[in-house]
Coordinates of C-alpha atoms in Angstrom, one line a residue:
S11 CA -75.6 -50.9 -220.6
T12 CA -78.5 -50.7 -223.1
V13 CA -78.8 -54.5 -223.1
T14 CA -78.9 -54.6 -219.4
T15 CA -81.5 -51.8 -219.1
S16 CA -83.8 -53.5 -221.7
F17 CA -83.3 -56.9 -220.0
F18 CA -84.3 -56.1 -216.4
P19 CA -87.8 -54.7 -217.2
M20 CA -88.5 -57.7 -219.3
A21 CA -87.5 -60.0 -216.4
E22 CA -89.7 -58.1 -214.0
M23 CA -92.6 -58.4 -216.4
L24 CA -92.0 -62.1 -216.6
S25 CA -91.9 -62.5 -212.9
T26 CA -95.1 -60.5 -212.6
N27 CA -96.8 -62.6 -215.2
E28 CA -95.6 -65.8 -213.5
H29 CA -97.2 -64.9 -210.2
G30 CA -100.4 -63.3 -211.7
P31 CA -102.8 -64.3 -214.3
L32 CA -101.7 -63.9 -217.9
L33 CA -105.0 -62.6 -219.0
P34 CA -107.3 -60.3 -217.2
Q35 CA -110.0 -62.1 -215.3
T36 CA -113.3 -61.3 -216.5
P37 CA -116.6 -62.4 -215.1
H38 CA -116.9 -64.6 -218.1
R39 CA -113.9 -66.8 -218.9
Q40 CA -112.8 -66.9 -222.5
N41 CA -112.1 -70.1 -224.3
N42 CA -108.8 -72.1 -223.8
D43 CA -107.6 -71.6 -227.4
Q44 CA -107.3 -67.9 -227.1
T45 CA -105.4 -68.3 -223.9
K46 CA -102.9 -70.7 -225.4
K47 CA -102.4 -68.5 -228.4
G48 CA -101.7 -65.5 -226.1
R49 CA -99.2 -67.5 -224.1
G50 CA -97.5 -68.7 -227.3
K51 CA -97.1 -65.1 -228.5
F52 CA -95.8 -64.0 -225.2
W53 CA -93.2 -66.8 -225.0
G54 CA -92.2 -66.1 -228.7
M55 CA -91.6 -62.5 -227.8
C56 CA -89.6 -63.6 -224.8
I57 CA -87.5 -65.9 -226.9
C58 CA -87.0 -63.2 -229.6
T59 CA -86.0 -60.8 -226.9
I60 CA -83.5 -63.3 -225.4
W61 CA -82.0 -64.0 -228.8
T62 CA -81.7 -60.3 -229.5
I63 CA -80.0 -59.8 -226.2
L64 CA -77.6 -62.7 -227.0
L65 CA -76.9 -61.3 -230.4
L66 CA -76.2 -57.8 -229.0
S67 CA -74.1 -59.3 -226.3
S68 CA -72.1 -61.3 -228.8
A69 CA -71.7 -58.2 -231.0
S70 CA -70.5 -56.2 -228.1
I71 CA -68.2 -58.9 -227.0
G72 CA -66.8 -59.2 -230.5
W73 CA -66.4 -55.5 -230.8
Y74 CA -64.5 -55.3 -227.5
A75 CA -62.4 -58.3 -228.5
Y76 CA -61.6 -56.6 -231.8
K77 CA -60.7 -53.4 -229.9
L78 CA -58.5 -55.3 -227.5
T79 CA -56.9 -57.2 -230.4
T80 CA -56.1 -53.9 -232.1
E81 CA -54.7 -52.4 -229.0
V82 CA -52.6 -55.5 -228.4
D83 CA -51.3 -55.3 -232.0
G84 CA -50.4 -51.7 -231.4
L85 CA -48.7 -52.5 -228.2
E86 CA -46.8 -55.4 -229.8
Q87 CA -45.6 -53.0 -232.6
N88 CA -44.5 -50.5 -230.0
V89 CA -42.7 -53.2 -228.1
T90 CA -41.0 -54.4 -231.3
Y91 CA -40.0 -50.8 -232.1
L92 CA -38.6 -50.3 -228.6
E93 CA -36.7 -53.6 -228.8
A94 CA -35.2 -52.5 -232.1
Q95 CA -34.2 -49.2 -230.6
V96 CA -32.7 -50.9 -227.6
E97 CA -30.8 -53.3 -229.8
A98 CA -29.5 -50.4 -231.9
Q99 CA -28.3 -48.6 -228.8
E100 CA -26.7 -51.7 -227.5
M101 CA -24.8 -52.1 -230.8
V102 CA -23.7 -48.5 -230.6
I103 CA -22.5 -49.0 -227.0
R104 CA -20.7 -52.2 -228.0
R105 CA -19.0 -50.5 -230.9
F106 CA -18.1 -47.6 -228.8
N107 CA -16.7 -49.8 -226.1
N108 CA -14.8 -51.9 -228.6
S109 CA -13.4 -49.0 -230.6
V110 CA -12.7 -46.2 -228.1
S111 CA -10.8 -46.5 -224.8
N112 CA -9.0 -44.1 -222.5
Q113 CA -5.7 -45.1 -224.2
D114 CA -7.2 -44.3 -227.6
V115 CA -8.3 -40.9 -226.3
V116 CA -4.8 -40.3 -224.9
D117 CA -3.2 -41.3 -228.2
E118 CA -5.6 -39.0 -230.1
L119 CA -4.6 -36.2 -227.8
Q120 CA -1.0 -36.8 -228.4
V121 CA -1.5 -36.9 -232.1
V122 CA -3.5 -33.6 -231.9
K123 CA -0.8 -32.1 -229.7
A124 CA 2.0 -33.2 -232.2
N125 CA 0.0 -31.8 -235.1
L126 CA -0.5 -28.5 -233.2
Q127 CA 3.2 -28.2 -232.4
A128 CA 4.1 -29.0 -236.0
T129 CA 1.6 -26.4 -237.3
Q130 CA 3.0 -23.9 -234.8
Q131 CA 6.6 -24.5 -235.9
A132 CA 5.6 -24.2 -239.5
L133 CA 3.8 -20.9 -238.8
N134 CA 6.9 -19.7 -236.9
D135 CA 9.1 -20.6 -239.7
Q136 CA 6.9 -18.9 -242.2
L137 CA 6.8 -15.8 -240.0
V138 CA 10.6 -15.7 -239.7
A139 CA 10.9 -16.1 -243.5
V140 CA 8.4 -13.3 -244.0
E141 CA 10.2 -11.1 -241.6
N142 CA 13.5 -11.8 -243.3
R143 CA 12.0 -11.1 -246.7
V144 CA 10.4 -7.9 -245.5
K145 CA 13.6 -6.8 -243.8
T146 CA 15.6 -7.5 -247.0
E147 CA 13.0 -5.6 -249.1
L148 CA 13.1 -2.7 -246.6
D149 CA 16.9 -2.6 -246.7
S150 CA 16.9 -2.7 -250.5
T151 CA 14.3 0.1 -250.6
V152 CA 16.2 2.2 -248.0
K153 CA 19.4 1.7 -250.0
T154 CA 17.7 2.7 -253.2
L155 CA 16.3 5.7 -251.6
D156 CA 19.7 6.7 -250.2
D157 CA 21.3 6.3 -253.6
T158 CA 18.4 8.4 -255.1
V159 CA 18.8 11.0 -252.5
V160 CA 22.6 11.2 -252.9
K161 CA 22.2 11.4 -256.7
A162 CA 19.5 14.1 -256.3
Q163 CA 21.7 16.0 -253.9
A164 CA 24.7 15.7 -256.4
E165 CA 22.5 16.9 -259.2
I166 CA 21.1 19.8 -257.1
N167 CA 24.7 20.8 -256.1
D168 CA 25.8 20.7 -259.7
E169 CA 22.8 22.8 -260.7
V170 CA 23.5 25.2 -257.9
E171 CA 27.1 25.5 -258.8
K172 CA 26.2 26.0 -262.4
V173 CA 23.7 28.7 -261.4
K174 CA 26.3 30.4 -259.3
S175 CA 28.8 30.3 -262.1
D176 CA 26.2 31.7 -264.5
V177 CA 25.3 34.4 -262.0
S178 CA 29.0 35.2 -261.4
K179 CA 29.5 35.5 -265.2
Y180 CA 26.4 37.6 -265.5
V181 CA 27.6 39.8 -262.6
A182 CA 31.1 40.2 -264.2
F183 CA 29.5 41.0 -267.6
T184 CA 27.1 43.5 -266.0
Q185 CA 29.9 45.1 -264.1
D186 CA 32.0 45.4 -267.3
Q187 CA 29.0 46.9 -269.0
F188 CA 28.5 49.4 -266.1
N189 CA 32.2 50.3 -266.2
L190 CA 32.0 50.7 -269.9
E191 CA 29.0 52.9 -269.6
N192 CA 30.6 55.0 -266.9
S193 CA 33.7 55.4 -269.0
F194 CA 31.6 56.4 -272.0
M195 CA 29.7 59.0 -269.9
I196 CA 33.0 60.4 -268.7
Y197 CA 34.4 60.6 -272.2
Q198 CA 31.2 62.1 -273.4
L199 CA 31.2 64.8 -270.7
A200 CA 34.9 65.5 -271.3
G201 CA 34.3 65.8 -275.1
T202 CA 31.3 68.0 -274.5
F203 CA 33.3 70.4 -272.3
T204 CA 36.2 70.3 -274.7
L205 CA 33.9 71.1 -277.6
L206 CA 32.3 74.0 -275.7
G207 CA 35.7 75.3 -274.8
C208 CA 36.8 75.2 -278.4
L209 CA 33.6 76.9 -279.6
I210 CA 33.9 79.6 -276.9
S211 CA 37.6 80.1 -277.9
M212 CA 36.7 80.3 -281.6
W213 CA 33.9 82.8 -280.8
H214 CA 36.4 85.1 -278.9
M215 CA 39.0 84.7 -281.6
T216 CA 36.5 85.7 -284.3
A217 CA 35.4 88.6 -282.2
H218 CA 39.0 89.8 -281.9
L219 CA 39.6 89.2 -285.6
R220 CA 36.6 91.4 -286.4
S221 CA 38.0 94.3 -284.4
F222 CA 41.7 93.6 -285.1
T223 CA 42.4 94.2 -281.5
Q224 CA 44.7 92.3 -279.3
P225 CA 43.3 90.2 -276.7
F226 CA 44.9 92.3 -273.9

């Protein structure tokens, strides 16, 4: 755009100069040498301007060509990358088509189902074994507890019988002691009254002996 803008005013100036006089007309005409020199300078400037325009146009064209080449190289790289991606996807699709089919899926499902059933059966067997072991352990524990309870009850009964026997013996011994104490009290009272009777009789007898009187 700069080259075009600078070019058109120059062309207009050239056209104006072609139709009009190159030098201002004066009442007195200058010599021909100065006129030729002026025309030579003007045409030199025109030629320089044309070469400048050509050089700028060439540089602009070269720059646009370089830019287009760079863009084309980028597009070619993108196309190459996309072609590689498409080829990789095609390889994956071919490998998928060659390796997996509906029958393969069905076979895999059957294998998974068989493995699942085998695992379920193994888990059921393990569960039954654990239940049996737990039941056995519980039966053994219950039996042990029953034996312990029976033994404890027997020991408690023996201890109770022993305590009863000891209590009976203690009661019999205590009863004998009470009976002995009662008999001793009776004998003591009887002896006391007998002694008192003897003392009283002796006192009467001594009183009669003092007086030498008969009792009646």
